[in-house]
Amino acid sequence: MKQKINFNAGPAQLPPEVIHDAAIAVRNFKKTGISILETSHRSQVFQDTVEESRALVRKLCGINDDYEILWLPGGGRMQFCMVPMNFLSAGKTAGFIDSGYWASEAAATARFYGDVKILASSKDSNYDRLPIWPEVPKELAYLHITTNNTIYGTQCHNIPDVKVPLIADMSSDILSMKRDYTKYSMFYAAVQKNLGAAGLTLAVIRKDMLSKISNSLPGMLNYKDQATENPLVNTPNVFGIYVSLLMLRWIDEKGIDAVEKENRSKAELLYAVLDNSKVFKPIVTVKADRSLMNVCFTANTPEIEKSFLDACEANDIIGVKGHRLASGFRVSLYNAISLEDVQTLIAVMNKFEKQITDPVAPPKKWGR
Ligand code: PMP
């Protein structure tokens, strides 16, 4: 069967090599004679998998043993709960930069546990840009940011140093580029975009943060217990952790610099088409704030949008419909999307635009 090009925002396309190796492990995990789906989380082969994954996270993020590397259940939203459960309490305040839907959801969840201060927001312009970086009060328990805004297509490319613990949701741009990860007291990412299969979250926490956690949280929800016992507080997502290890190996083999270079080239190509189009319009016009990961745009009319989706489908391209809150289109350019995938999409866009803008030959049937 011919593989489609999957530009979905997550779960997202995975590299064919990763799918291949994951499929082998489903049949026979590391030549053990049993499937990874049957493998005990207490077995040595699985312990080795976790250790290798942690070493690769440290290597690729440029961080040392000062950080705990945890694989946790519950996706990104579970971290919206766990971060304030562990680091916020009555009488304390957490600061948030409201750069989009996920940032505001993280803030709304934190309100269950303590005071929340929105220090800056771009909600008034429907998140079509990043808010101006604010003054950060020194007494905050932490400052929470979302490095990439999956729905609206903005991304923080420069993050100033702050004097309070900085905690980042990196769900949609983790390991897509080189970054100074040592700036962060904690960062986390649901892995179903750049780093694996849905249902698993990578949480990286600097060890000094663990001493701030009260002992009155149950083990599953307590980073301290998770750090001491992980991955054994409960039966973890054995298969998901292995798929993330395969993604980490894939990134490592390619090299994080090469991954970043390709991600930049893919985004540049696509934004150049949008900036020069008579049919498509980029949603984020502040170029410095544009996401390399989620490119969001609209077309002139709803009819044209519908025909373009048909054109994509006829060319085995899926996942370009925009999020319901932003409408239009969203093309997600995560690590596993190749330059060729983007060039194929651009060829379809160019052909579509030519037919739309050429009154002599209106589009009738879409196909290759
Ligand atoms: N944060 C960001 C930036 C996201 O894009 C998403 C999901 N798209 C989430 C959090 C929520 O992740 P999950 O669905 O795994 O809970």
Short mmCIF file of C-alpha atoms and ligand atoms in Angstrom, two decimals:
data_model
loop_
_atom_site.label_atom_id
_atom_site.label_comp_id
_atom_site.label_asym_id
_atom_site.label_seq_id
_atom_site.Cartn_x
_atom_site.Cartn_y
_atom_site.Cartn_z
CA MET A 1 0.00 0.00 0.00
CA LYS A 2 1.26 3.47 -0.84
CA GLN A 3 1.98 5.51 2.29
CA LYS A 4 0.16 8.82 2.53
CA ILE A 5 1.93 11.98 3.60
CA ASN A 6 0.58 12.76 7.05
CA PHE A 7 0.79 16.41 8.09
CA ASN A 8 -1.39 15.89 11.18
CA ALA A 9 -0.58 17.88 14.33
CA GLY A 10 -0.35 14.76 16.48
CA PRO A 11 -0.40 11.84 16.59
CA ALA A 12 1.91 12.64 13.73
CA GLN A 13 3.94 10.95 11.01
CA LEU A 14 6.79 8.76 12.25
CA PRO A 15 9.91 7.87 10.22
CA PRO A 16 9.52 4.60 8.24
CA GLU A 17 12.61 3.18 10.00
CA VAL A 18 10.93 3.73 13.39
CA ILE A 19 7.69 2.09 12.25
CA HIS A 20 9.73 -0.82 10.86
CA ASP A 21 11.69 -1.40 14.08
CA ALA A 22 8.56 -0.97 16.24
CA ALA A 23 6.80 -3.60 14.12
CA ILE A 24 9.69 -6.03 14.59
CA ALA A 25 9.55 -5.47 18.37
CA VAL A 26 5.83 -6.27 18.36
CA ARG A 27 6.70 -9.70 16.94
CA ASN A 28 9.95 -10.40 18.77
CA PHE A 29 11.43 -7.83 21.16
CA LYS A 30 15.24 -7.74 21.07
CA LYS A 31 15.33 -11.46 20.13
CA THR A 32 13.74 -12.45 23.44
CA GLY A 33 11.21 -14.64 21.65
CA ILE A 34 8.28 -12.63 22.99
CA SER A 35 6.54 -9.47 21.83
CA ILE A 36 7.31 -6.13 23.45
CA LEU A 37 3.58 -6.07 24.23
CA GLU A 38 4.18 -9.06 26.52
CA THR A 39 7.43 -7.81 28.03
CA SER A 40 7.65 -7.17 31.77
CA HIS A 41 8.49 -3.67 32.89
CA ARG A 42 10.78 -5.29 35.46
CA SER A 43 12.78 -7.25 32.88
CA GLN A 44 16.41 -6.40 32.18
CA VAL A 45 15.71 -5.75 28.47
CA PHE A 46 13.17 -3.11 29.39
CA GLN A 47 15.39 -1.58 32.09
CA ASP A 48 18.12 -1.30 29.44
CA THR A 49 15.62 0.40 27.11
CA VAL A 50 14.82 3.02 29.75
CA GLU A 51 18.47 3.62 30.57
CA GLU A 52 19.37 4.05 26.91
CA SER A 53 16.46 6.44 26.40
CA ARG A 54 17.54 8.55 29.38
CA ALA A 55 21.13 8.69 28.20
CA LEU A 56 19.97 9.82 24.75
CA VAL A 57 17.66 12.52 26.18
CA ARG A 58 20.63 13.84 28.21
CA LYS A 59 22.92 13.75 25.18
CA LEU A 60 20.50 15.35 22.72
CA CYS A 61 19.34 18.03 25.17
CA GLY A 62 22.89 18.76 26.37
CA ILE A 63 21.99 18.19 30.02
CA ASN A 64 23.76 16.18 32.73
CA ASP A 65 22.85 14.10 35.77
CA ASP A 66 21.46 17.20 37.50
CA TYR A 67 18.24 16.37 35.67
CA GLU A 68 15.84 13.47 36.21
CA ILE A 69 14.35 12.02 33.03
CA LEU A 70 10.85 10.62 33.53
CA TRP A 71 8.46 8.87 31.17
CA LEU A 72 4.98 9.59 32.51
CA PRO A 73 1.45 8.66 31.49
CA GLY A 74 -1.42 11.04 30.74
CA GLY A 75 -0.11 13.19 27.90
CA GLY A 76 0.57 16.91 28.03
CA ARG A 77 -2.60 17.65 29.94
CA MET A 78 -1.54 15.47 32.85
CA GLN A 79 1.47 17.76 33.24
CA PHE A 80 -0.92 20.74 33.36
CA CYS A 81 -2.11 19.04 36.60
CA MET A 82 1.15 17.62 37.95
CA VAL A 83 3.23 20.80 37.63
CA PRO A 84 0.99 22.86 39.94
CA MET A 85 0.26 19.87 42.21
CA ASN A 86 4.00 19.58 42.84
CA PHE A 87 5.15 23.21 42.72
CA LEU A 88 2.18 25.41 43.60
CA SER A 89 0.07 25.62 46.74
CA ALA A 90 -2.31 27.99 48.51
CA GLY A 91 -0.64 31.35 49.07
CA LYS A 92 1.84 30.89 46.22
CA THR A 93 1.61 32.35 42.72
CA ALA A 94 2.62 30.89 39.38
CA GLY A 95 3.19 33.12 36.36
CA PHE A 96 2.00 32.18 32.86
CA ILE A 97 2.64 33.56 29.42
CA ASP A 98 -0.61 33.09 27.55
CA SER A 99 0.54 32.51 24.00
CA GLY A 100 -2.27 30.20 22.90
CA TYR A 101 -4.91 27.65 23.73
CA TRP A 102 -2.58 25.16 25.43
CA ALA A 103 -0.89 27.85 27.51
CA SER A 104 -4.26 29.11 28.72
CA GLU A 105 -5.41 25.55 29.49
CA ALA A 106 -2.25 25.01 31.56
CA ALA A 107 -3.00 28.24 33.47
CA ALA A 108 -6.65 27.31 34.01
CA THR A 109 -5.62 23.95 35.48
CA ALA A 110 -3.05 25.53 37.80
CA ARG A 111 -5.85 27.68 39.32
CA PHE A 112 -7.07 24.56 41.15
CA TYR A 113 -3.92 24.63 43.27
CA GLY A 114 -2.88 28.25 43.87
CA ASP A 115 -2.83 31.76 42.46
CA VAL A 116 -2.17 32.26 38.78
CA LYS A 117 -0.94 35.46 37.23
CA ILE A 118 -1.14 35.89 33.46
CA LEU A 119 1.89 38.06 32.81
CA ALA A 120 1.31 38.56 29.09
CA SER A 121 -1.23 37.40 26.53
CA SER A 122 -1.86 37.66 22.79
CA LYS A 123 -5.46 36.50 23.11
CA ASP A 124 -6.77 39.86 21.85
CA SER A 125 -5.32 39.23 18.41
CA ASN A 126 -6.46 35.59 18.47
CA TYR A 127 -2.89 34.47 19.20
CA ASP A 128 -1.60 35.45 15.77
CA ARG A 129 1.69 36.55 17.40
CA LEU A 130 3.61 36.04 20.62
CA PRO A 131 2.88 38.38 23.50
CA ILE A 132 5.62 40.88 24.40
CA TRP A 133 7.88 39.28 27.00
CA PRO A 134 6.87 40.73 30.42
CA GLU A 135 8.65 41.76 33.58
CA VAL A 136 8.78 38.59 35.68
CA PRO A 137 8.07 39.12 39.42
CA LYS A 138 10.78 37.57 41.60
CA GLU A 139 8.39 35.98 44.09
CA LEU A 140 6.73 33.57 41.62
CA ALA A 141 6.83 29.86 42.45
CA TYR A 142 7.60 29.36 38.74
CA LEU A 143 7.03 30.82 35.30
CA HIS A 144 5.27 28.55 32.78
CA ILE A 145 5.68 29.00 29.04
CA THR A 146 4.60 27.04 25.96
CA THR A 147 7.50 27.07 23.53
CA ASN A 148 5.42 26.24 20.44
CA ASN A 149 1.77 27.00 19.92
CA THR A 150 0.45 24.03 18.03
CA ILE A 151 -2.92 25.49 17.11
CA TYR A 152 -2.02 29.02 15.99
CA GLY A 153 1.49 28.41 14.66
CA THR A 154 3.72 30.67 16.74
CA GLN A 155 6.96 29.66 18.43
CA CYS A 156 9.28 31.25 20.99
CA HIS A 157 12.67 31.51 19.29
CA ASN A 158 14.36 33.60 21.99
CA ILE A 159 13.64 32.97 25.61
CA PRO A 160 15.12 35.51 28.03
CA ASP A 161 16.77 34.36 31.26
CA VAL A 162 14.54 34.63 34.29
CA LYS A 163 15.26 34.60 38.01
CA VAL A 164 12.45 32.20 38.95
CA PRO A 165 12.16 28.50 38.02
CA LEU A 166 11.26 28.31 34.32
CA ILE A 167 8.94 25.45 33.33
CA ALA A 168 8.13 24.84 29.68
CA ASP A 169 5.56 22.82 27.78
CA MET A 170 7.57 21.71 24.74
CA SER A 171 4.98 19.24 23.47
CA SER A 172 5.13 20.43 19.89
CA ASP A 173 8.79 21.33 19.42
CA ILE A 174 10.88 19.12 21.70
CA LEU A 175 14.13 18.06 20.03
CA SER A 176 13.22 19.71 16.75
CA MET A 177 16.17 22.08 17.12
CA LYS A 178 19.17 22.83 19.26
CA ARG A 179 18.16 24.74 22.34
CA ASP A 180 19.68 25.65 25.71
CA TYR A 181 17.74 23.18 27.82
CA THR A 182 19.78 24.09 30.91
CA LYS A 183 17.70 27.29 31.19
CA TYR A 184 14.78 25.25 32.39
CA SER A 185 14.03 23.96 35.88
CA MET A 186 11.65 21.59 34.14
CA PHE A 187 10.40 20.89 30.64
CA TYR A 188 7.91 18.37 29.42
CA ALA A 189 6.48 17.15 26.15
CA ALA A 190 3.68 14.85 25.11
CA VAL A 191 5.63 12.66 22.69
CA GLN A 192 3.09 12.11 19.87
CA LYS A 193 4.49 14.87 17.67
CA ASN A 194 8.28 14.84 17.51
CA LEU A 195 9.15 11.97 19.74
CA GLY A 196 6.94 8.91 19.51
CA ALA A 197 3.45 7.52 19.95
CA ALA A 198 0.51 9.00 21.89
CA GLY A 199 -0.10 8.30 25.56
CA LEU A 200 3.33 9.11 26.95
CA THR A 201 5.03 12.26 28.20
CA LEU A 202 8.67 13.05 28.65
CA ALA A 203 9.24 15.12 31.80
CA VAL A 204 12.72 16.42 32.59
CA ILE A 205 13.20 17.98 36.03
CA ARG A 206 16.27 19.52 37.63
CA LYS A 207 16.96 17.65 40.85
CA ASP A 208 16.95 20.74 43.08
CA MET A 209 13.24 21.20 42.21
CA LEU A 210 12.40 17.87 43.86
CA SER A 211 13.14 19.20 47.35
CA LYS A 212 10.31 21.74 46.91
CA ILE A 213 7.68 19.01 46.67
CA SER A 214 5.53 18.23 49.68
CA ASN A 215 5.27 14.60 50.76
CA SER A 216 1.50 14.64 50.78
CA LEU A 217 1.05 13.68 47.14
CA PRO A 218 0.40 10.10 46.07
CA GLY A 219 3.32 8.41 44.32
CA MET A 220 1.81 8.43 40.84
CA LEU A 221 1.44 12.21 40.94
CA ASN A 222 4.61 13.03 42.82
CA TYR A 223 7.72 13.78 40.74
CA LYS A 224 9.93 12.83 43.68
CA ASP A 225 8.48 9.31 43.88
CA GLN A 226 8.46 9.02 40.11
CA ALA A 227 12.14 10.01 40.06
CA THR A 228 13.09 7.46 42.70
CA GLU A 229 11.07 4.62 41.31
CA ASN A 230 10.45 5.48 37.66
CA PRO A 231 9.58 3.52 35.60
CA LEU A 232 8.23 1.27 38.33
CA VAL A 233 5.70 3.32 40.33
CA ASN A 234 3.18 1.51 38.17
CA THR A 235 3.31 -0.56 35.00
CA PRO A 236 4.49 2.02 32.48
CA ASN A 237 3.77 2.30 28.77
CA VAL A 238 6.45 -0.22 27.78
CA PHE A 239 5.74 -0.07 24.06
CA GLY A 240 5.47 3.75 24.00
CA ILE A 241 8.80 4.15 25.78
CA TYR A 242 10.43 1.83 23.22
CA VAL A 243 8.97 3.82 20.30
CA SER A 244 10.35 7.00 21.87
CA LEU A 245 13.74 5.31 22.20
CA LEU A 246 13.59 4.50 18.47
CA MET A 247 12.81 8.16 17.74
CA LEU A 248 15.69 9.29 19.98
CA ARG A 249 18.06 6.95 18.14
CA TRP A 250 16.76 8.27 14.81
CA ILE A 251 17.39 11.88 15.86
CA ASP A 252 20.81 10.97 17.25
CA GLU A 253 21.83 9.18 14.06
CA LYS A 254 20.81 12.14 11.94
CA GLY A 255 22.31 14.62 14.41
CA ILE A 256 20.32 17.38 16.10
CA ASP A 257 22.02 20.02 13.90
CA ALA A 258 20.89 18.23 10.73
CA VAL A 259 17.37 17.80 12.16
CA GLU A 260 17.21 21.53 12.87
CA LYS A 261 18.60 22.44 9.45
CA GLU A 262 16.01 20.33 7.67
CA ASN A 263 13.19 21.64 9.89
CA ARG A 264 14.23 25.22 9.04
CA SER A 265 14.43 24.46 5.30
CA LYS A 266 10.97 22.84 5.30
CA ALA A 267 9.36 25.82 7.04
CA GLU A 268 11.20 28.40 4.90
CA LEU A 269 10.01 26.71 1.71
CA LEU A 270 6.40 26.65 2.82
CA TYR A 271 6.29 30.19 4.24
CA ALA A 272 7.85 31.49 1.01
CA VAL A 273 4.98 29.95 -0.96
CA LEU A 274 2.42 31.49 1.41
CA ASP A 275 4.03 34.94 1.37
CA ASN A 276 3.89 34.98 -2.43
CA SER A 277 0.48 33.41 -2.93
CA LYS A 278 -2.66 35.07 -4.27
CA VAL A 279 -4.85 32.29 -2.87
CA PHE A 280 -3.32 31.28 0.47
CA LYS A 281 -2.55 33.62 3.37
CA PRO A 282 -0.32 32.90 6.37
CA ILE A 283 -2.09 33.46 9.71
CA VAL A 284 1.07 34.54 11.53
CA THR A 285 2.32 37.67 9.79
CA VAL A 286 4.95 38.59 12.41
CA LYS A 287 7.74 36.63 10.78
CA ALA A 288 9.94 36.46 13.90
CA ASP A 289 7.12 34.63 15.74
CA ARG A 290 6.41 31.98 13.12
CA SER A 291 6.53 28.35 14.09
CA LEU A 292 8.85 25.96 12.28
CA MET A 293 6.57 23.16 13.39
CA ASN A 294 2.97 24.18 12.62
CA VAL A 295 2.40 26.37 9.60
CA CYS A 296 -1.12 27.84 9.69
CA PHE A 297 -2.85 29.55 6.78
CA THR A 298 -6.20 30.29 5.22
CA ALA A 299 -7.51 30.53 1.65
CA ASN A 300 -9.56 33.33 0.11
CA THR A 301 -12.99 31.66 0.50
CA PRO A 302 -14.51 28.62 2.26
CA GLU A 303 -15.18 27.10 -1.20
CA ILE A 304 -11.52 27.36 -2.13
CA GLU A 305 -10.56 25.84 1.22
CA LYS A 306 -12.84 22.88 0.56
CA SER A 307 -11.44 22.36 -2.96
CA PHE A 308 -7.88 22.50 -1.67
CA LEU A 309 -8.61 19.80 0.91
CA ASP A 310 -10.01 17.68 -1.96
CA ALA A 311 -6.86 18.36 -3.98
CA CYS A 312 -4.71 17.21 -1.07
CA GLU A 313 -6.72 14.05 -0.58
CA ALA A 314 -6.51 13.23 -4.29
CA ASN A 315 -2.74 13.45 -3.91
CA ASP A 316 -2.54 11.22 -0.82
CA ILE A 317 -1.85 14.15 1.48
CA ILE A 318 -3.74 14.16 4.77
CA GLY A 319 -3.91 16.17 7.99
CA VAL A 320 -3.79 19.71 6.57
CA LYS A 321 -7.14 20.91 7.88
CA GLY A 322 -6.68 23.61 10.52
CA HIS A 323 -7.71 23.23 14.15
CA ARG A 324 -11.34 24.18 14.75
CA LEU A 325 -10.25 27.21 16.81
CA ALA A 326 -8.01 28.63 14.10
CA SER A 327 -9.79 27.28 10.97
CA GLY A 328 -8.13 27.22 7.51
CA PHE A 329 -5.13 24.93 7.24
CA ARG A 330 -2.37 23.70 9.49
CA VAL A 331 0.60 21.84 8.10
CA SER A 332 2.68 20.24 10.82
CA LEU A 333 6.34 19.86 9.93
CA TYR A 334 7.58 17.69 12.77
CA ASN A 335 10.88 15.79 12.65
CA ALA A 336 9.62 12.86 10.59
CA ILE A 337 8.29 15.03 7.74
CA SER A 338 10.91 15.06 5.01
CA LEU A 339 11.87 17.91 2.70
CA GLU A 340 10.42 15.82 -0.15
CA ASP A 341 7.07 15.60 1.68
CA VAL A 342 6.96 19.40 1.82
CA GLN A 343 8.00 19.72 -1.82
CA THR A 344 5.16 17.37 -2.80
CA LEU A 345 2.68 19.53 -0.88
CA ILE A 346 4.05 22.69 -2.47
CA ALA A 347 3.71 21.19 -5.96
CA VAL A 348 0.03 20.49 -5.19
CA MET A 349 -0.42 24.04 -3.83
CA ASN A 350 1.20 25.59 -6.90
CA LYS A 351 -0.86 23.52 -9.31
CA PHE A 352 -4.02 24.35 -7.35
CA GLU A 353 -3.25 28.05 -7.30
CA LYS A 354 -2.53 28.08 -11.01
CA GLN A 355 -5.85 26.44 -11.77
CA ILE A 356 -7.79 28.68 -9.38
CA THR A 357 -6.27 31.88 -10.75
CA ASP A 358 -6.45 30.80 -14.42
CA PRO A 359 -10.01 31.55 -15.56
CA VAL A 360 -9.55 29.51 -18.77
CA ALA A 361 -8.97 26.24 -16.98
CA PRO A 362 -11.01 26.05 -13.73
CA PRO A 363 -10.25 23.01 -11.57
CA LYS A 364 -12.43 20.01 -12.32
CA LYS A 365 -10.76 16.83 -11.28
CA TRP A 366 -7.85 16.55 -8.92
CA GLY A 367 -5.22 13.94 -9.43
CA ARG A 368 -1.58 13.53 -10.01
N1 PMP B 1 0.52 21.12 24.98
C1 PMP B 1 0.64 21.35 23.66
C2 PMP B 1 1.56 22.45 23.20
C3 PMP B 1 -0.07 20.57 22.75
O1 PMP B 1 0.04 20.80 21.45
C4 PMP B 1 -0.92 19.54 23.23
C5 PMP B 1 -1.70 18.63 22.31
N2 PMP B 1 -1.79 18.95 21.02
C6 PMP B 1 -1.03 19.36 24.61
C7 PMP B 1 -0.29 20.16 25.46
C8 PMP B 1 -1.94 18.31 25.18
O2 PMP B 1 -1.37 17.06 24.98
P1 PMP B 1 -2.21 15.72 25.27
O3 PMP B 1 -3.29 15.67 24.25
O4 PMP B 1 -1.18 14.64 25.12
O5 PMP B 1 -2.73 15.82 26.66
#
